[in-house]
PDB file of C-alpha atoms in Angstrom:
ATOM      1  CA  MET A   1     -52.075  42.260 -15.164  1.00  0.00           C
ATOM      2  CA  ARG A   2     -53.849  42.281 -11.791  1.00  0.00           C
ATOM      3  CA  PHE A   3     -53.000  39.632  -9.228  1.00  0.00           C
ATOM      4  CA  SER A   4     -55.191  38.528  -6.350  1.00  0.00           C
ATOM      5  CA  GLN A   5     -53.862  39.300  -2.854  1.00  0.00           C
ATOM      6  CA  PRO A   6     -51.878  36.096  -2.180  1.00  0.00           C
ATOM      7  CA  GLU A   7     -50.152  36.265  -5.547  1.00  0.00           C
ATOM      8  CA  ARG A   8     -49.437  39.958  -5.814  1.00  0.00           C
ATOM      9  CA  GLU A   9     -45.747  39.221  -5.297  1.00  0.00           C
ATOM     10  CA  VAL A  10     -45.589  36.891  -8.286  1.00  0.00           C
ATOM     11  CA  VAL A  11     -44.063  38.938 -11.040  1.00  0.00           C
ATOM     12  CA  GLY A  12     -42.368  36.254 -13.120  1.00  0.00           C
ATOM     13  CA  VAL A  13     -43.552  33.164 -14.946  1.00  0.00           C
ATOM     14  CA  LEU A  14     -41.311  31.015 -12.747  1.00  0.00           C
ATOM     15  CA  ASP A  15     -41.109  31.320  -8.981  1.00  0.00           C
ATOM     16  CA  GLU A  16     -37.390  31.594  -8.317  1.00  0.00           C
ATOM     17  CA  SER A  17     -37.702  30.402  -4.726  1.00  0.00           C
ATOM     18  CA  VAL A  18     -39.105  27.095  -6.026  1.00  0.00           C
ATOM     19  CA  THR A  19     -36.638  26.712  -8.901  1.00  0.00           C
ATOM     20  CA  ALA A  20     -33.690  27.403  -6.576  1.00  0.00           C
ATOM     21  CA  ARG A  21     -34.918  24.820  -4.079  1.00  0.00           C
ATOM     22  CA  LEU A  22     -35.447  22.263  -6.831  1.00  0.00           C
ATOM     23  CA  ALA A  23     -31.869  22.763  -7.983  1.00  0.00           C
ATOM     24  CA  GLU A  24     -30.747  22.077  -4.422  1.00  0.00           C
ATOM     25  CA  ASP A  25     -33.032  19.064  -4.035  1.00  0.00           C
ATOM     26  CA  VAL A  26     -32.168  17.204  -7.244  1.00  0.00           C
ATOM     27  CA  GLY A  27     -29.062  18.941  -8.581  1.00  0.00           C
ATOM     28  CA  ALA A  28     -28.866  21.665 -11.237  1.00  0.00           C
ATOM     29  CA  ALA A  29     -27.865  19.304 -14.064  1.00  0.00           C
ATOM     30  CA  PHE A  30     -30.722  16.867 -13.516  1.00  0.00           C
ATOM     31  CA  LEU A  31     -33.164  19.743 -13.103  1.00  0.00           C
ATOM     32  CA  VAL A  32     -32.512  20.674 -16.748  1.00  0.00           C
ATOM     33  CA  ASP A  33     -33.612  17.165 -17.792  1.00  0.00           C
ATOM     34  CA  LEU A  34     -36.652  17.390 -15.548  1.00  0.00           C
ATOM     35  CA  TYR A  35     -37.676  20.718 -17.043  1.00  0.00           C
ATOM     36  CA  ALA A  36     -37.455  19.194 -20.538  1.00  0.00           C
ATOM     37  CA  VAL A  37     -39.971  16.534 -19.441  1.00  0.00           C
ATOM     38  CA  PHE A  38     -42.086  19.213 -17.753  1.00  0.00           C
ATOM     39  CA  ILE A  39     -42.341  21.272 -20.955  1.00  0.00           C
ATOM     40  CA  GLU A  40     -43.211  18.197 -23.019  1.00  0.00           C
ATOM     41  CA  GLU A  41     -45.962  17.327 -20.544  1.00  0.00           C
ATOM     42  CA  ILE A  42     -47.559  20.775 -20.216  1.00  0.00           C
ATOM     43  CA  GLU A  43     -47.525  21.258 -24.000  1.00  0.00           C
ATOM     44  CA  LEU A  44     -49.227  17.893 -24.478  1.00  0.00           C
ATOM     45  CA  LEU A  45     -51.825  18.824 -21.845  1.00  0.00           C
ATOM     46  CA  GLY A  46     -52.349  22.145 -23.649  1.00  0.00           C
ATOM     47  CA  LYS A  47     -53.084  20.348 -26.932  1.00  0.00           C
ATOM     48  CA  GLN A  48     -55.516  18.015 -25.165  1.00  0.00           C
ATOM     49  CA  LEU A  49     -57.184  20.951 -23.413  1.00  0.00           C
ATOM     50  CA  GLN A  50     -57.922  22.693 -26.706  1.00  0.00           C
ATOM     51  CA  HIS A  51     -60.098  19.760 -27.771  1.00  0.00           C
ATOM     52  CA  LEU A  52     -62.040  19.318 -24.537  1.00  0.00           C
ATOM     53  CA  ASP A  53     -65.616  20.568 -24.148  1.00  0.00           C
ATOM     54  CA  ASN A  54     -66.783  18.515 -21.197  1.00  0.00           C
ATOM     55  CA  ALA A  55     -66.504  20.531 -17.964  1.00  0.00           C
ATOM     56  CA  ALA A  56     -65.589  17.532 -15.798  1.00  0.00           C
ATOM     57  CA  GLU A  57     -62.788  16.555 -18.183  1.00  0.00           C
ATOM     58  CA  ILE A  58     -61.562  20.151 -18.315  1.00  0.00           C
ATOM     59  CA  ALA A  59     -61.516  20.281 -14.503  1.00  0.00           C
ATOM     60  CA  ARG A  60     -59.540  17.036 -14.336  1.00  0.00           C
ATOM     61  CA  LEU A  61     -56.957  18.198 -16.874  1.00  0.00           C
ATOM     62  CA  ALA A  62     -56.694  21.635 -15.231  1.00  0.00           C
ATOM     63  CA  HIS A  63     -56.027  19.918 -11.912  1.00  0.00           C
ATOM     64  CA  THR A  64     -53.171  17.875 -13.423  1.00  0.00           C
ATOM     65  CA  LEU A  65     -51.746  21.028 -14.958  1.00  0.00           C
ATOM     66  CA  LYS A  66     -52.081  22.911 -11.661  1.00  0.00           C
ATOM     67  CA  SER A  67     -50.303  20.152  -9.787  1.00  0.00           C
ATOM     68  CA  LEU A  68     -47.448  20.024 -12.313  1.00  0.00           C
ATOM     69  CA  ALA A  69     -47.103  23.799 -12.330  1.00  0.00           C
ATOM     70  CA  ALA A  70     -46.976  23.851  -8.521  1.00  0.00           C
ATOM     71  CA  SER A  71     -44.217  21.247  -8.423  1.00  0.00           C
ATOM     72  CA  PHE A  72     -42.036  23.103 -10.903  1.00  0.00           C
ATOM     73  CA  GLY A  73     -42.578  26.670  -9.704  1.00  0.00           C
ATOM     74  CA  ALA A  74     -44.687  27.785 -12.675  1.00  0.00           C
ATOM     75  CA  ALA A  75     -46.572  30.234 -10.493  1.00  0.00           C
ATOM     76  CA  VAL A  76     -48.743  32.024 -13.047  1.00  0.00           C
ATOM     77  CA  LEU A  77     -49.658  28.828 -14.892  1.00  0.00           C
ATOM     78  CA  ARG A  78     -50.630  27.294 -11.560  1.00  0.00           C
ATOM     79  CA  ARG A  79     -52.905  30.242 -10.807  1.00  0.00           C
ATOM     80  CA  GLU A  80     -54.558  30.148 -14.226  1.00  0.00           C
ATOM     81  CA  ALA A  81     -55.016  26.364 -14.089  1.00  0.00           C
ATOM     82  CA  LEU A  82     -56.590  26.718 -10.648  1.00  0.00           C
ATOM     83  CA  ALA A  83     -58.988  29.359 -11.999  1.00  0.00           C
ATOM     84  CA  LEU A  84     -59.944  27.081 -14.901  1.00  0.00           C
ATOM     85  CA  GLU A  85     -60.393  24.080 -12.603  1.00  0.00           C
ATOM     86  CA  SER A  86     -62.662  26.094 -10.281  1.00  0.00           C
ATOM     87  CA  LYS A  87     -64.785  27.440 -13.133  1.00  0.00           C
ATOM     88  CA  ALA A  88     -65.102  24.005 -14.725  1.00  0.00           C
ATOM     89  CA  LYS A  89     -66.089  22.393 -11.419  1.00  0.00           C
ATOM     90  CA  LEU A  90     -68.752  25.041 -10.795  1.00  0.00           C
ATOM     91  CA  ARG A  91     -69.687  25.090 -14.501  1.00  0.00           C
ATOM     92  CA  GLU A  92     -69.682  28.871 -14.433  1.00  0.00           C
ATOM     93  CA  GLY A  93     -67.866  31.649 -16.225  1.00  0.00           C
ATOM     94  CA  ASP A  94     -66.418  31.657 -19.709  1.00  0.00           C
ATOM     95  CA  LEU A  95     -64.627  28.335 -19.977  1.00  0.00           C
ATOM     96  CA  VAL A  96     -63.482  28.972 -23.548  1.00  0.00           C
ATOM     97  CA  ALA A  97     -61.744  32.216 -22.582  1.00  0.00           C
ATOM     98  CA  SER A  98     -60.252  30.598 -19.498  1.00  0.00           C
ATOM     99  CA  LYS A  99     -58.955  27.662 -21.571  1.00  0.00           C
ATOM    100  CA  ARG A 100     -57.370  30.145 -23.974  1.00  0.00           C
ATOM    101  CA  ARG A 101     -55.659  31.960 -21.092  1.00  0.00           C
ATOM    102  CA  VAL A 102     -54.251  28.688 -19.768  1.00  0.00           C
ATOM    103  CA  CYS A 103     -52.952  27.744 -23.231  1.00  0.00           C
ATOM    104  CA  ARG A 104     -51.246  31.140 -23.525  1.00  0.00           C
ATOM    105  CA  TRP A 105     -49.577  30.635 -20.149  1.00  0.00           C
ATOM    106  CA  ILE A 106     -48.471  27.139 -21.145  1.00  0.00           C
ATOM    107  CA  SER A 107     -46.637  28.713 -24.095  1.00  0.00           C
ATOM    108  CA  ALA A 108     -45.204  31.509 -21.961  1.00  0.00           C
ATOM    109  CA  THR A 109     -44.061  29.037 -19.310  1.00  0.00           C
ATOM    110  CA  ALA A 110     -42.469  26.727 -21.893  1.00  0.00           C
ATOM    111  CA  ASP A 111     -40.655  29.704 -23.441  1.00  0.00           C
ATOM    112  CA  ALA A 112     -39.410  30.891 -20.049  1.00  0.00           C
ATOM    113  CA  VAL A 113     -38.152  27.422 -19.135  1.00  0.00           C
ATOM    114  CA  ARG A 114     -36.417  27.014 -22.504  1.00  0.00           C
ATOM    115  CA  ASN A 115     -34.719  30.395 -22.114  1.00  0.00           C
ATOM    116  CA  GLN A 116     -33.677  29.771 -18.541  1.00  0.00           C
ATOM    117  CA  TYR A 117     -32.686  26.095 -18.676  1.00  0.00           C
ATOM    118  CA  LEU A 118     -32.546  24.565 -22.124  1.00  0.00           C
ATOM    119  CA  LEU A 119     -30.916  27.204 -24.302  1.00  0.00           C
ATOM    120  CA  GLN A 120     -27.898  27.827 -22.099  1.00  0.00           C
TER     121      GLN A 120
ATOM    122  CA  MET B   1     -38.735  -6.244   3.348  1.00  0.00           C
ATOM    123  CA  SER B   2     -38.818  -6.338   7.140  1.00  0.00           C
ATOM    124  CA  ILE B   3     -37.572  -3.146   8.803  1.00  0.00           C
ATOM    125  CA  ASP B   4     -36.635  -2.744  12.445  1.00  0.00           C
ATOM    126  CA  PRO B   5     -38.499   0.451  13.560  1.00  0.00           C
ATOM    127  CA  VAL B   6     -35.560   1.694  15.633  1.00  0.00           C
ATOM    128  CA  GLN B   7     -33.204   1.223  12.714  1.00  0.00           C
ATOM    129  CA  LEU B   8     -35.721   2.896  10.451  1.00  0.00           C
ATOM    130  CA  VAL B   9     -35.882   6.063  12.556  1.00  0.00           C
ATOM    131  CA  LYS B  10     -32.095   6.276  12.414  1.00  0.00           C
ATOM    132  CA  THR B  11     -32.306   5.597   8.723  1.00  0.00           C
ATOM    133  CA  VAL B  12     -34.663   8.326   7.653  1.00  0.00           C
ATOM    134  CA  ALA B  13     -34.007  10.939  10.307  1.00  0.00           C
ATOM    135  CA  GLY B  14     -30.256  11.187   9.946  1.00  0.00           C
ATOM    136  CA  ASP B  15     -28.396  13.508   7.643  1.00  0.00           C
ATOM    137  CA  GLY B  16     -26.913  12.138   4.470  1.00  0.00           C
ATOM    138  CA  GLN B  17     -27.445   8.714   2.978  1.00  0.00           C
ATOM    139  CA  PRO B  18     -29.537   6.282   5.010  1.00  0.00           C
ATOM    140  CA  ALA B  19     -27.966   3.026   6.136  1.00  0.00           C
ATOM    141  CA  THR B  20     -31.088   1.086   5.147  1.00  0.00           C
ATOM    142  CA  PRO B  21     -32.844   2.254   1.994  1.00  0.00           C
ATOM    143  CA  LEU B  22     -36.628   2.141   2.037  1.00  0.00           C
ATOM    144  CA  ARG B  23     -38.667   0.763  -0.836  1.00  0.00           C
ATOM    145  CA  VAL B  24     -40.960   3.649  -1.727  1.00  0.00           C
ATOM    146  CA  LEU B  25     -43.871   3.320  -4.139  1.00  0.00           C
ATOM    147  CA  VAL B  26     -44.522   6.650  -5.890  1.00  0.00           C
ATOM    148  CA  VAL B  27     -48.008   6.851  -7.418  1.00  0.00           C
ATOM    149  CA  GLU B  28     -48.338   9.804  -9.799  1.00  0.00           C
ATOM    150  CA  ASP B  29     -50.009  10.260 -13.173  1.00  0.00           C
ATOM    151  CA  SER B  30     -47.587  13.013 -14.233  1.00  0.00           C
ATOM    152  CA  LYS B  31     -44.272  11.757 -15.632  1.00  0.00           C
ATOM    153  CA  ALA B  32     -42.430  14.948 -14.638  1.00  0.00           C
ATOM    154  CA  ASN B  33     -43.767  14.745 -11.067  1.00  0.00           C
ATOM    155  CA  GLN B  34     -42.826  11.040 -10.926  1.00  0.00           C
ATOM    156  CA  LEU B  35     -39.263  11.786 -11.993  1.00  0.00           C
ATOM    157  CA  LEU B  36     -38.977  14.713  -9.591  1.00  0.00           C
ATOM    158  CA  LEU B  37     -40.081  12.636  -6.602  1.00  0.00           C
ATOM    159  CA  LYS B  38     -37.885   9.757  -7.688  1.00  0.00           C
ATOM    160  CA  ALA B  39     -34.868  12.041  -7.900  1.00  0.00           C
ATOM    161  CA  MET B  40     -35.514  13.417  -4.407  1.00  0.00           C
ATOM    162  CA  LEU B  41     -35.998   9.973  -2.887  1.00  0.00           C
ATOM    163  CA  VAL B  42     -32.970   8.470  -4.619  1.00  0.00           C
ATOM    164  CA  LYS B  43     -30.883  11.386  -3.378  1.00  0.00           C
ATOM    165  CA  LEU B  44     -32.162  10.600   0.126  1.00  0.00           C
ATOM    166  CA  GLY B  45     -30.892   7.051  -0.452  1.00  0.00           C
ATOM    167  CA  HIS B  46     -34.156   5.197  -1.052  1.00  0.00           C
ATOM    168  CA  GLU B  47     -35.299   2.751  -3.698  1.00  0.00           C
ATOM    169  CA  VAL B  48     -38.231   3.895  -5.829  1.00  0.00           C
ATOM    170  CA  ILE B  49     -40.958   1.956  -7.592  1.00  0.00           C
ATOM    171  CA  LEU B  50     -43.295   3.928  -9.883  1.00  0.00           C
ATOM    172  CA  ALA B  51     -47.013   3.571 -10.588  1.00  0.00           C
ATOM    173  CA  ASP B  52     -49.054   5.718 -12.983  1.00  0.00           C
ATOM    174  CA  ASP B  53     -52.431   5.463 -11.254  1.00  0.00           C
ATOM    175  CA  GLY B  54     -54.354   3.897  -8.386  1.00  0.00           C
ATOM    176  CA  LEU B  55     -54.929   0.599 -10.181  1.00  0.00           C
ATOM    177  CA  GLN B  56     -51.210   0.059 -10.688  1.00  0.00           C
ATOM    178  CA  ALA B  57     -50.608   1.062  -7.071  1.00  0.00           C
ATOM    179  CA  VAL B  58     -53.017  -1.576  -5.773  1.00  0.00           C
ATOM    180  CA  GLU B  59     -51.310  -4.230  -7.908  1.00  0.00           C
ATOM    181  CA  LYS B  60     -47.839  -3.218  -6.700  1.00  0.00           C
ATOM    182  CA  ALA B  61     -49.007  -3.156  -3.078  1.00  0.00           C
ATOM    183  CA  ARG B  62     -50.563  -6.619  -3.532  1.00  0.00           C
ATOM    184  CA  CYS B  63     -47.134  -7.937  -4.489  1.00  0.00           C
ATOM    185  CA  GLY B  64     -45.847  -6.613  -1.157  1.00  0.00           C
ATOM    186  CA  ASP B  65     -42.334  -5.644  -0.152  1.00  0.00           C
ATOM    187  CA  LEU B  66     -43.059  -1.895   0.191  1.00  0.00           C
ATOM    188  CA  ASP B  67     -42.058   0.280   3.126  1.00  0.00           C
ATOM    189  CA  VAL B  68     -43.886   3.513   2.205  1.00  0.00           C
ATOM    190  CA  ILE B  69     -46.370   4.688  -0.425  1.00  0.00           C
ATOM    191  CA  LEU B  70     -46.504   8.273  -1.737  1.00  0.00           C
ATOM    192  CA  MET B  71     -49.897   8.605  -3.390  1.00  0.00           C
ATOM    193  CA  ASP B  72     -51.239  11.430  -5.531  1.00  0.00           C
ATOM    194  CA  VAL B  73     -54.877  12.101  -4.658  1.00  0.00           C
ATOM    195  CA  GLN B  74     -56.381  12.875  -8.063  1.00  0.00           C
ATOM    196  CA  MET B  75     -55.492  10.417 -10.818  1.00  0.00           C
ATOM    197  CA  PRO B  76     -57.194   8.755 -13.781  1.00  0.00           C
ATOM    198  CA  ASN B  77     -58.620   5.213 -13.656  1.00  0.00           C
ATOM    199  CA  LEU B  78     -58.554   4.949  -9.856  1.00  0.00           C
ATOM    200  CA  ASP B  79     -57.862   7.958  -7.635  1.00  0.00           C
ATOM    201  CA  GLY B  80     -55.633   8.005  -4.585  1.00  0.00           C
ATOM    202  CA  LEU B  81     -58.473   7.837  -2.065  1.00  0.00           C
ATOM    203  CA  ALA B  82     -60.025   4.728  -3.594  1.00  0.00           C
ATOM    204  CA  ALA B  83     -56.611   3.131  -4.097  1.00  0.00           C
ATOM    205  CA  ALA B  84     -55.599   3.721  -0.463  1.00  0.00           C
ATOM    206  CA  ALA B  85     -58.863   2.215   0.788  1.00  0.00           C
ATOM    207  CA  MET B  86     -58.361  -0.843  -1.455  1.00  0.00           C
ATOM    208  CA  ILE B  87     -54.749  -1.264  -0.352  1.00  0.00           C
ATOM    209  CA  ARG B  88     -55.805  -1.225   3.301  1.00  0.00           C
ATOM    210  CA  ARG B  89     -58.200  -4.103   2.556  1.00  0.00           C
ATOM    211  CA  LEU B  90     -55.589  -6.247   0.807  1.00  0.00           C
ATOM    212  CA  GLY B  91     -54.423  -7.907   3.994  1.00  0.00           C
ATOM    213  CA  PRO B  92     -52.454  -7.449   7.216  1.00  0.00           C
ATOM    214  CA  HIS B  93     -49.181  -6.528   5.493  1.00  0.00           C
ATOM    215  CA  CYS B  94     -50.919  -3.679   3.632  1.00  0.00           C
ATOM    216  CA  ARG B  95     -52.692  -2.283   6.691  1.00  0.00           C
ATOM    217  CA  MET B  96     -49.326  -1.283   8.162  1.00  0.00           C
ATOM    218  CA  ILE B  97     -47.687   0.406   5.149  1.00  0.00           C
ATOM    219  CA  PRO B  98     -47.555   4.177   5.719  1.00  0.00           C
ATOM    220  CA  ILE B  99     -49.350   6.027   2.920  1.00  0.00           C
ATOM    221  CA  LEU B 100     -48.581   9.716   2.394  1.00  0.00           C
ATOM    222  CA  ALA B 101     -51.059  11.605   0.247  1.00  0.00           C
ATOM    223  CA  LEU B 102     -49.750  14.143  -2.264  1.00  0.00           C
ATOM    224  CA  THR B 103     -52.207  16.870  -3.150  1.00  0.00           C
ATOM    225  CA  GLY B 104     -52.197  19.760  -5.565  1.00  0.00           C
ATOM    226  CA  ASN B 105     -55.108  21.371  -3.729  1.00  0.00           C
ATOM    227  CA  GLY B 106     -53.169  22.763  -0.785  1.00  0.00           C
ATOM    228  CA  LEU B 107     -53.912  21.554   2.721  1.00  0.00           C
ATOM    229  CA  GLU B 108     -57.686  21.957   2.692  1.00  0.00           C
ATOM    230  CA  HIS B 109     -59.520  20.597   5.712  1.00  0.00           C
ATOM    231  CA  ALA B 110     -61.975  18.525   3.653  1.00  0.00           C
ATOM    232  CA  GLU B 111     -59.206  16.959   1.574  1.00  0.00           C
ATOM    233  CA  ILE B 112     -57.135  16.094   4.644  1.00  0.00           C
ATOM    234  CA  ASN B 113     -60.179  14.433   6.248  1.00  0.00           C
ATOM    235  CA  ALA B 114     -60.927  12.502   3.061  1.00  0.00           C
ATOM    236  CA  CYS B 115     -57.337  11.245   2.897  1.00  0.00           C
ATOM    237  CA  LEU B 116     -57.258  10.191   6.542  1.00  0.00           C
ATOM    238  CA  SER B 117     -60.684   8.517   6.211  1.00  0.00           C
ATOM    239  CA  ALA B 118     -59.388   6.543   3.224  1.00  0.00           C
ATOM    240  CA  GLY B 119     -56.608   5.157   5.426  1.00  0.00           C
ATOM    241  CA  MET B 120     -53.757   7.476   4.570  1.00  0.00           C
ATOM    242  CA  ASP B 121     -51.387   8.602   7.314  1.00  0.00           C
ATOM    243  CA  GLU B 122     -50.247  12.064   6.252  1.00  0.00           C
ATOM    244  CA  VAL B 123     -51.039  14.677   3.636  1.00  0.00           C
ATOM    245  CA  LEU B 124     -48.377  16.676   1.796  1.00  0.00           C
ATOM    246  CA  ALA B 125     -49.171  19.673  -0.418  1.00  0.00           C
ATOM    247  CA  LYS B 126     -47.329  20.218  -3.684  1.00  0.00           C
ATOM    248  CA  PRO B 127     -44.721  21.510  -4.305  1.00  0.00           C
ATOM    249  CA  ILE B 128     -43.015  18.778  -2.305  1.00  0.00           C
ATOM    250  CA  GLU B 129     -39.680  19.698  -0.758  1.00  0.00           C
ATOM    251  CA  ALA B 130     -37.019  17.033  -0.239  1.00  0.00           C
ATOM    252  CA  ASP B 131     -36.392  18.151   3.321  1.00  0.00           C
ATOM    253  CA  VAL B 132     -40.097  18.012   4.186  1.00  0.00           C
ATOM    254  CA  LEU B 133     -40.286  14.553   2.645  1.00  0.00           C
ATOM    255  CA  ARG B 134     -37.340  13.391   4.738  1.00  0.00           C
ATOM    256  CA  GLN B 135     -38.911  14.807   7.908  1.00  0.00           C
ATOM    257  CA  LYS B 136     -42.324  13.311   7.186  1.00  0.00           C
ATOM    258  CA  LEU B 137     -40.842   9.870   6.610  1.00  0.00           C
ATOM    259  CA  ALA B 138     -38.921  10.218   9.860  1.00  0.00           C
ATOM    260  CA  GLY B 139     -42.048  11.407  11.701  1.00  0.00           C
ATOM    261  CA  ILE B 140     -44.202   8.529  10.550  1.00  0.00           C
ATOM    262  CA  PHE B 141     -41.717   5.884  11.538  1.00  0.00           C
ATOM    263  CA  SER B 142     -40.840   7.508  14.853  1.00  0.00           C
ATOM    264  CA  ARG B 143     -44.489   7.163  15.911  1.00  0.00           C
ATOM    265  CA  GLY B 144     -44.061   3.424  15.466  1.00  0.00           C
TER     266      GLY B 144
END
């Protein structure tokens, strides 16, 4: 996978600098509960995204996903949601392929979070 | 709630639990983001009221008794910009409530200008850090 310049350092699904800070900010135990809500929310957004055709609605949903991913350190999902939001706003590029990529990263992010936080 | 500005600076700028908790309205359409912000603010010793969109935020501001509003910019039904502008028009008590914008777009010049033009006081980019939140609250109230 090729990363753009600012994100070349992102090698994992989750940005450990963000997850470590979150654990400090809210406590490790509560962070597990928060990540359970996070997974539920991104998976619901993923299901909704699959059924959207309208570019403005796709852009809005991608923005919500991007914002959530940023808050919880889901670095790759954030990048893919940003790409989808930009394409949908400009109404250019292959939105179907971009939607598919985002859905794949939602699954990968949910799996990573489950492995790291919920299956301990 | 009436807050003495001097007391407030001591409250939010100090380390540990504040002596006087603030009533903070968190306006976010994402449940996970709501809970995250609530957890940070509660840990800082503040009281949190939640709203899911701009319409709910305007209603909660109309009822008064808020010290600070943290407002997401992009939300369904009524976005943060429109909600902030409406809150500022609700009356004298709402013109003075500090409103901090929360954006998932990074700190883009155009977005910052739009937030300030809508009547917001500060703009914070996600991910929000508890320490930054604490400092921003302290900074706003120290300016009086």
